[in-house]
Amino acid sequence: MHNEEEQLYNKPFSWKVWAKMFPFFLPYKRKLGGIMILMLILAAVDMFIPLLQKYVIDTFIVPKTADGIIPVTVAAGAVFIITTVFTIIFIRIAIQVEVLFARDLRKKLFDHLQTLSISYYNTTPVGYMIARVMSDTNRIGELVAWGLVDVMWGLAYVVFVIIAMMVLEWRLGIIIVVMIPVMALITTWFQQRILRYNREVRQLNSRITGSYNEGINGARTSKTLVIEEINSREFSLLSGKFYRSAVNATTLSSIYMPIMMFFGVIAVALILVNGSGMVVEGMLQFGTMSAMISYAIGIFEPIQHLTRTFANVVATQANIERVSSLLETKPLITESPEVIEKYGDSFDAKPENWEPLHGDIKFDDITFMYPDGNENVLEHFNLDVPAGTTVAIVGETGAGKSTLVNLVCRFFEPTKGKVLIDGRDYRERSQLWLHSNIGYVLQSPHLFSGNVRENIRYGRLGASDEDIMRAAKLVCADKVIEKLEQGLDTDVGEGGDRLSTGEKQLISFARAVLADPRIFVLDEATSSIDTQTEALIQNAISNILEGRTSFLIAHRLSTIKMADLILVVRDGKIIERGTHRDLLAKGGYYRQLYTMQFETESKKNI
């Protein structure tokens, strides 16, 4: 990841990359046009001030008279008012563009993430997605708004000043014209290197933040493994690299500014030396000399702004590359236009067209390989699961028990063959239709920020408190709720961190029950629940699953004796199938697993 980002940072400027952002610019073209016009006006006003200064010196100061000074004073006041008002307006517009542009881009990214398949989330770090949605969008929005301000004002001011100087006295103006390329080259050289060190600082800062976070979250593990010294040494190395990069960037900046000031002083000195002689000889008015000095002092600041902005444009291109890469990521599972037309999509569902789901599931000559795999997990696999059947999938950790469930839930699609639901290929209907009929309880359940009531109600948003408690009682979650200080109003914390894993499992179980799905998937749903509560839930599960098609992924074989069909998975392949009694009678791998677990549990109980 670091090498990939470094390559993005080092890419040259490309209009094709920036063109990808044009659709997001269009809604604000009037505001951006307004900023450009305001910058042109302000640059013209800034250029006009030394001319006004020249007029005052030549008309009032040199002749030592005040006749007619009132209109000039009014003009100066008008210039001040115009500058103040226009500055307020352009700052307001620029802030709006920055915030609104970043908002639109962030919303587009967030919506796009909702359409991506489960496989994307399995392979992409959360930090990567958060950085794209938050940091990168902010950086792009900031450059679009304020970069345009700097470029328009800087270019206009430099052009206006050069014209004014050449008109006033071209022999002095040529000094500045010659100095500008020199200053631009020096600025470019320094900015490239300062930018490189600042990139390193940002990268190292991200790594330090991650290391710091990991050190806190893993404090207990670090102490039990006695690796505090290793952690400290690694953190010190990162901090040292950060320090050196920051010092290098600061050192270059501290050298750059005096050099720029030196060349500015040289330019002013040359104008003073040459201009003074011209004033003495009567070839140049004193006011013109004063204006030329003001222009010489003021012209180098916009040149610095322009060079810095162009460097930031190239740097921000890396942010655009990353954002565009995410936006261009295609979901693994897509709907046909006909399906979208009838059933709707994630943001415009048409539930009135959704047919009832009964629960007959058929795997018809399925061959399947994971997108990042290199061999088939299933080959010519066939299985009929009539509505109301309970299918248990067992095997050792990492054996591939989730493959069938992933196919049933359409988190992945078959490489070859069909999955039929109620006699139709499920690709002929929408994922929304299917997912709205599935209740999924995970081994490591996720709760959303909010209280217990809100988390259970996600199963059916229109549910009453009575419905919520009824669902909770079915899975014994009511006992957990009664123990909580505020009952249903208890805040679960971020990701449910304020509750134990067992409590989270029970609440997520209640959420799934409340949805009243036709298909249930229980992935080690009672693995983090105490033995006594598990016994109560097992009885409740029998009632809950009655009449529904269900898939139980289990490690503890004692929990799936009642299944209508047990599939035994080993090394990603289904090697045995049958009922609990049939598989024990066969004396195969299932019997071996069952016997081993039975002996282990017996020893624990002694």
CSV table of C-alpha atoms in Angstrom, one decimal, residues 96-409:
chain,number,residue,atom,x,y,z
A,96,GLN,CA,-19.3,27.0,0.1
A,97,VAL,CA,-17.6,25.4,-2.9
A,98,GLU,CA,-15.1,23.6,-0.6
A,99,VAL,CA,-17.7,22.2,1.7
A,100,LEU,CA,-20.4,21.4,-0.9
A,101,PHE,CA,-17.9,19.9,-3.4
A,102,ALA,CA,-16.5,17.6,-0.7
A,103,ARG,CA,-20.0,16.8,0.5
A,104,ASP,CA,-21.1,15.7,-2.9
A,105,LEU,CA,-18.0,13.6,-3.5
A,106,ARG,CA,-18.2,12.1,-0.1
A,107,LYS,CA,-21.9,11.2,-0.6
A,108,LYS,CA,-21.1,9.6,-4.0
A,109,LEU,CA,-18.3,7.5,-2.5
A,110,PHE,CA,-20.5,6.4,0.5
A,111,ASP,CA,-23.4,5.5,-1.8
A,112,HIS,CA,-21.0,3.6,-4.1
A,113,LEU,CA,-19.6,1.7,-1.1
A,114,GLN,CA,-23.2,0.5,-0.4
A,115,THR,CA,-23.4,-1.1,-3.8
A,116,LEU,CA,-20.1,-3.0,-3.6
A,117,SER,CA,-20.1,-6.7,-2.9
A,118,ILE,CA,-19.1,-8.4,0.4
A,119,SER,CA,-15.9,-9.6,-1.2
A,120,TYR,CA,-14.7,-6.0,-1.5
A,121,TYR,CA,-15.1,-5.5,2.3
A,122,ASN,CA,-13.3,-8.8,2.9
A,123,THR,CA,-10.2,-7.7,1.0
A,124,THR,CA,-10.1,-3.9,1.6
A,125,PRO,CA,-8.8,-2.4,4.9
A,126,VAL,CA,-11.4,-0.2,6.7
A,127,GLY,CA,-8.8,2.6,7.1
A,128,TYR,CA,-8.3,2.7,3.3
A,129,MET,CA,-12.0,3.3,2.7
A,130,ILE,CA,-12.3,5.9,5.5
A,131,ALA,CA,-9.3,7.8,4.1
A,132,ARG,CA,-10.8,7.9,0.7
A,133,VAL,CA,-14.2,9.1,1.9
A,134,MET,CA,-12.9,11.7,4.5
A,135,SER,CA,-9.3,12.8,4.0
A,136,ASP,CA,-9.1,12.6,0.2
A,137,THR,CA,-12.4,14.4,-0.4
A,138,ASN,CA,-11.5,17.2,2.0
A,139,ARG,CA,-8.1,17.7,0.3
A,140,ILE,CA,-9.7,17.8,-3.2
A,141,GLY,CA,-12.4,20.2,-2.1
A,142,GLU,CA,-9.9,22.5,-0.4
A,143,LEU,CA,-7.7,22.7,-3.6
A,144,VAL,CA,-10.7,23.2,-5.9
A,145,ALA,CA,-11.9,26.2,-3.9
A,146,TRP,CA,-8.8,27.9,-2.6
A,147,GLY,CA,-6.4,26.7,-5.3
A,148,LEU,CA,-8.6,28.5,-7.9
A,149,VAL,CA,-8.5,31.6,-5.7
A,150,ASP,CA,-4.7,31.6,-5.6
A,151,VAL,CA,-4.3,30.8,-9.3
A,152,MET,CA,-6.7,33.4,-10.6
A,153,TRP,CA,-5.6,36.2,-8.3
A,154,GLY,CA,-1.9,35.4,-8.7
A,155,LEU,CA,-2.0,35.1,-12.5
A,156,ALA,CA,-4.1,38.2,-13.0
A,157,TYR,CA,-2.1,40.2,-10.5
A,158,VAL,CA,1.3,39.3,-12.1
A,159,VAL,CA,0.0,40.0,-15.6
A,160,PHE,CA,-1.6,43.4,-14.6
A,161,VAL,CA,1.6,44.4,-12.7
A,162,ILE,CA,3.9,43.6,-15.6
A,163,ILE,CA,1.7,45.6,-18.0
A,164,ALA,CA,1.5,48.5,-15.5
A,165,MET,CA,5.3,48.5,-15.0
A,166,MET,CA,6.1,48.3,-18.7
A,167,VAL,CA,3.7,51.2,-19.4
A,168,LEU,CA,5.0,53.3,-16.5
A,169,GLU,CA,8.7,52.8,-17.2
A,170,TRP,CA,9.8,49.8,-19.3
A,171,ARG,CA,13.5,50.1,-18.5
A,172,LEU,CA,12.7,49.4,-14.8
A,173,GLY,CA,10.0,46.9,-15.6
A,174,ILE,CA,12.4,44.8,-17.5
A,175,ILE,CA,14.3,44.2,-14.3
A,176,ILE,CA,11.3,42.5,-12.8
A,177,VAL,CA,10.5,40.6,-16.0
A,178,VAL,CA,14.0,39.1,-15.9
A,179,MET,CA,13.8,38.3,-12.2
A,180,ILE,CA,10.4,36.4,-12.4
A,181,PRO,CA,11.7,33.3,-14.2
A,182,VAL,CA,14.7,33.0,-11.8
A,183,MET,CA,12.3,33.3,-8.8
A,184,ALA,CA,9.9,30.8,-10.3
A,185,LEU,CA,12.7,28.2,-10.9
A,186,ILE,CA,14.0,28.7,-7.3
A,187,THR,CA,10.5,28.3,-5.9
A,188,THR,CA,9.8,25.2,-8.0
A,189,TRP,CA,13.0,23.6,-6.8
A,190,PHE,CA,12.3,24.2,-3.2
A,191,GLN,CA,8.6,23.4,-3.4
A,192,GLN,CA,9.2,20.0,-5.0
A,193,ARG,CA,11.5,19.0,-2.2
A,194,ILE,CA,9.5,20.5,0.6
A,195,LEU,CA,6.4,18.7,-0.8
A,196,ARG,CA,8.3,15.4,-0.9
A,197,TYR,CA,9.3,15.7,2.8
A,198,ASN,CA,5.7,16.8,3.7
A,199,ARG,CA,4.4,13.7,2.0
A,200,GLU,CA,6.7,11.6,4.1
A,201,VAL,CA,5.5,13.4,7.2
A,202,ARG,CA,1.9,12.6,6.3
A,203,GLN,CA,2.6,9.0,5.6
A,204,LEU,CA,4.6,8.5,8.8
A,205,ASN,CA,2.0,10.4,10.8
A,206,SER,CA,-0.6,7.9,9.5
A,207,ARG,CA,1.7,5.0,10.5
A,208,ILE,CA,2.4,6.5,13.9
A,209,THR,CA,-1.3,6.9,14.5
A,210,GLY,CA,-2.0,3.3,13.5
A,211,SER,CA,0.8,2.1,15.7
A,212,TYR,CA,-0.4,4.2,18.6
A,213,ASN,CA,-3.9,2.9,18.2
A,214,GLU,CA,-2.7,-0.7,17.9
A,215,GLY,CA,-0.6,-0.3,21.0
A,216,ILE,CA,-3.6,0.9,23.1
A,217,ASN,CA,-6.1,-1.7,21.7
A,218,GLY,CA,-3.5,-4.5,22.1
A,219,ALA,CA,-2.2,-3.4,25.5
A,220,ARG,CA,-3.4,-6.5,27.3
A,221,THR,CA,-1.8,-8.8,24.6
A,222,SER,CA,1.4,-6.8,24.7
A,223,LYS,CA,1.7,-7.2,28.5
A,224,THR,CA,0.9,-11.0,28.4
A,225,LEU,CA,3.5,-11.5,25.7
A,226,VAL,CA,6.0,-9.2,27.4
A,227,ILE,CA,6.7,-7.3,24.1
A,228,GLU,CA,6.6,-3.7,25.5
A,229,GLU,CA,10.2,-3.2,24.7
A,230,ILE,CA,9.7,-4.3,21.1
A,231,ASN,CA,6.7,-2.1,20.7
A,232,SER,CA,8.6,0.9,22.2
A,233,ARG,CA,11.6,0.3,19.9
A,234,GLU,CA,9.4,0.1,16.8
A,235,PHE,CA,7.5,3.2,17.8
A,236,SER,CA,10.7,5.1,18.4
A,237,LEU,CA,12.0,4.2,14.9
A,238,LEU,CA,8.8,5.6,13.4
A,239,SER,CA,9.0,8.7,15.5
A,240,GLY,CA,12.6,9.2,14.5
A,241,LYS,CA,11.8,9.0,10.8
A,242,PHE,CA,8.9,11.4,11.4
A,243,TYR,CA,11.3,13.8,13.2
A,244,ARG,CA,13.9,13.7,10.5
A,245,SER,CA,11.4,14.3,7.7
A,246,ALA,CA,9.7,17.1,9.6
A,247,VAL,CA,13.1,18.8,10.3
A,248,ASN,CA,14.1,18.5,6.6
A,249,ALA,CA,10.9,20.1,5.5
A,250,THR,CA,11.3,22.9,8.1
A,251,THR,CA,14.9,23.4,7.2
A,252,LEU,CA,14.2,23.8,3.5
A,253,SER,CA,11.3,26.2,4.3
A,254,SER,CA,13.5,28.3,6.6
A,255,ILE,CA,16.2,28.5,3.8
A,256,TYR,CA,13.6,29.2,1.0
A,257,MET,CA,12.0,32.2,2.6
A,258,PRO,CA,15.2,34.2,3.2
A,259,ILE,CA,16.4,33.4,-0.4
A,260,MET,CA,13.1,34.7,-1.8
A,261,MET,CA,13.4,37.8,0.4
A,262,PHE,CA,17.0,38.3,-0.8
A,263,PHE,CA,16.0,38.2,-4.5
A,264,GLY,CA,13.1,40.6,-3.6
A,265,VAL,CA,15.5,43.0,-2.0
A,266,ILE,CA,17.9,42.7,-5.0
A,267,ALA,CA,15.0,43.6,-7.3
A,268,VAL,CA,14.0,46.6,-5.2
A,269,ALA,CA,17.7,47.6,-4.9
A,270,LEU,CA,18.2,47.5,-8.7
A,271,ILE,CA,15.1,49.6,-9.2
A,272,LEU,CA,16.2,52.1,-6.5
A,273,VAL,CA,19.7,52.4,-8.1
A,274,ASN,CA,18.5,52.8,-11.6
A,275,GLY,CA,15.4,54.7,-10.8
A,276,SER,CA,17.1,57.2,-8.5
A,277,GLY,CA,19.4,58.3,-11.2
A,278,MET,CA,16.5,58.7,-13.6
A,279,VAL,CA,14.6,60.8,-11.0
A,280,VAL,CA,17.7,63.0,-10.5
A,281,GLU,CA,18.1,63.5,-14.2
A,282,GLY,CA,14.4,64.4,-14.5
A,283,MET,CA,13.6,61.3,-16.6
A,284,LEU,CA,11.3,59.7,-14.0
A,285,GLN,CA,8.7,61.2,-11.6
A,286,PHE,CA,9.1,60.5,-7.9
A,287,GLY,CA,5.6,59.0,-7.8
A,288,THR,CA,6.4,56.6,-10.6
A,289,MET,CA,9.5,55.5,-8.8
A,290,SER,CA,7.4,54.8,-5.7
A,291,ALA,CA,4.9,52.8,-7.6
A,292,MET,CA,7.6,50.7,-9.3
A,293,ILE,CA,9.1,49.9,-5.9
A,294,SER,CA,5.7,48.8,-4.6
A,295,TYR,CA,5.2,46.6,-7.6
A,296,ALA,CA,8.6,45.1,-7.2
A,297,ILE,CA,7.9,44.3,-3.5
A,298,GLY,CA,4.5,42.9,-4.1
A,299,ILE,CA,4.9,40.8,-7.3
A,300,PHE,CA,6.9,38.0,-5.7
A,301,GLU,CA,4.3,36.9,-3.2
A,302,PRO,CA,1.8,35.8,-5.9
A,303,ILE,CA,4.6,34.0,-7.8
A,304,GLN,CA,5.2,32.0,-4.6
A,305,HIS,CA,1.5,31.3,-4.3
A,306,LEU,CA,1.3,30.1,-7.9
A,307,THR,CA,4.2,27.8,-7.6
A,308,ARG,CA,3.0,26.4,-4.3
A,309,THR,CA,-0.5,25.9,-5.8
A,310,PHE,CA,0.8,24.1,-8.9
A,311,ALA,CA,2.8,21.8,-6.6
A,312,ASN,CA,-0.3,21.1,-4.6
A,313,VAL,CA,-2.2,20.3,-7.8
A,314,VAL,CA,0.2,17.6,-8.7
A,315,ALA,CA,0.2,16.3,-5.1
A,316,THR,CA,-3.6,16.3,-4.9
A,317,GLN,CA,-3.7,14.3,-8.1
A,318,ALA,CA,-2.8,11.3,-5.9
A,319,ASN,CA,-6.0,11.9,-3.9
A,320,ILE,CA,-8.1,12.1,-7.1
A,321,GLU,CA,-6.5,8.8,-8.3
A,322,ARG,CA,-7.5,7.1,-5.1
A,323,VAL,CA,-11.0,8.5,-5.0
A,324,SER,CA,-11.5,7.7,-8.7
A,325,SER,CA,-10.1,4.2,-8.2
A,326,LEU,CA,-12.8,3.6,-5.5
A,327,LEU,CA,-15.6,5.1,-7.7
A,328,GLU,CA,-14.5,2.9,-10.6
A,329,THR,CA,-14.5,-0.3,-8.6
A,330,LYS,CA,-17.3,-2.5,-10.0
A,331,PRO,CA,-19.4,-4.6,-7.6
A,332,LEU,CA,-18.8,-8.3,-8.0
A,333,ILE,CA,-22.6,-8.9,-8.0
A,334,THR,CA,-24.6,-6.8,-10.5
A,335,GLU,CA,-28.3,-6.7,-11.5
A,336,SER,CA,-29.5,-6.8,-15.1
A,337,PRO,CA,-31.4,-3.8,-16.4
A,338,GLU,CA,-34.6,-5.8,-16.4
A,339,VAL,CA,-34.3,-6.8,-12.8
A,340,ILE,CA,-33.6,-3.2,-11.7
A,341,GLU,CA,-36.6,-2.0,-13.8
A,342,LYS,CA,-38.9,-4.4,-12.0
A,343,TYR,CA,-37.5,-4.7,-8.5
A,344,GLY,CA,-35.6,-1.4,-8.1
A,345,ASP,CA,-32.1,-0.9,-6.7
A,346,SER,CA,-30.5,-0.2,-3.3
A,347,PHE,CA,-31.7,3.4,-3.3
A,348,ASP,CA,-35.0,3.1,-5.1
A,349,ALA,CA,-36.6,-0.2,-4.1
A,350,LYS,CA,-39.9,-1.4,-5.5
A,351,PRO,CA,-41.1,-3.8,-2.8
A,352,GLU,CA,-44.6,-3.8,-4.3
A,353,ASN,CA,-43.2,-6.0,-7.1
A,354,TRP,CA,-41.4,-8.4,-4.8
A,355,GLU,CA,-42.9,-11.9,-4.8
A,356,PRO,CA,-43.3,-13.9,-1.6
A,357,LEU,CA,-40.4,-16.2,-0.8
A,358,HIS,CA,-41.3,-19.7,0.3
A,359,GLY,CA,-37.8,-21.1,0.8
A,360,ASP,CA,-37.2,-23.9,-1.7
A,361,ILE,CA,-33.5,-23.8,-2.6
A,362,LYS,CA,-31.7,-25.9,-5.2
A,363,PHE,CA,-28.0,-26.0,-6.1
A,364,ASP,CA,-28.1,-27.0,-9.8
A,365,ASP,CA,-24.8,-28.3,-11.1
A,366,ILE,CA,-22.8,-25.7,-9.2
A,367,THR,CA,-19.1,-25.1,-9.9
A,368,PHE,CA,-17.6,-22.3,-7.8
A,369,MET,CA,-14.2,-20.6,-7.4
A,370,TYR,CA,-13.6,-17.6,-5.2
A,371,PRO,CA,-12.6,-14.5,-7.3
A,372,ASP,CA,-9.1,-14.5,-5.7
A,373,GLY,CA,-8.8,-18.3,-5.7
A,374,ASN,CA,-7.1,-20.6,-8.2
A,375,GLU,CA,-9.0,-23.8,-7.8
A,376,ASN,CA,-12.7,-24.8,-7.6
A,377,VAL,CA,-14.2,-25.1,-4.2
A,378,LEU,CA,-17.3,-26.8,-5.5
A,379,GLU,CA,-17.5,-28.9,-8.7
A,380,HIS,CA,-20.8,-30.0,-10.3
A,381,PHE,CA,-22.4,-29.8,-6.9
A,382,ASN,CA,-26.2,-30.5,-6.6
A,383,LEU,CA,-28.4,-30.2,-3.6
A,384,ASP,CA,-32.2,-29.8,-3.1
A,385,VAL,CA,-33.2,-28.0,0.1
A,386,PRO,CA,-37.1,-28.0,0.4
A,387,ALA,CA,-38.7,-25.1,2.2
A,388,GLY,CA,-38.6,-25.6,6.0
A,389,THR,CA,-35.4,-27.8,5.9
A,390,THR,CA,-32.6,-27.2,8.4
A,391,VAL,CA,-29.2,-27.8,6.9
A,392,ALA,CA,-26.1,-27.9,9.2
A,393,ILE,CA,-22.6,-27.3,7.8
A,394,VAL,CA,-19.8,-28.6,9.9
A,395,GLY,CA,-16.0,-28.9,9.7
A,396,GLU,CA,-12.8,-27.8,11.3
A,397,THR,CA,-11.9,-24.1,11.5
A,398,GLY,CA,-10.9,-22.8,8.1
A,399,ALA,CA,-12.4,-25.8,6.3
A,400,GLY,CA,-14.7,-23.6,4.1
A,401,LYS,CA,-18.0,-23.9,5.9
A,402,SER,CA,-19.2,-20.5,4.8
A,403,THR,CA,-19.1,-21.2,1.0
A,404,LEU,CA,-22.6,-22.6,0.6
A,405,VAL,CA,-24.0,-19.8,2.8
A,406,ASN,CA,-22.2,-17.2,0.7
A,407,LEU,CA,-23.8,-18.6,-2.4
A,408,VAL,CA,-27.3,-18.9,-0.8
A,409,CYS,CA,-27.1,-15.2,0.3
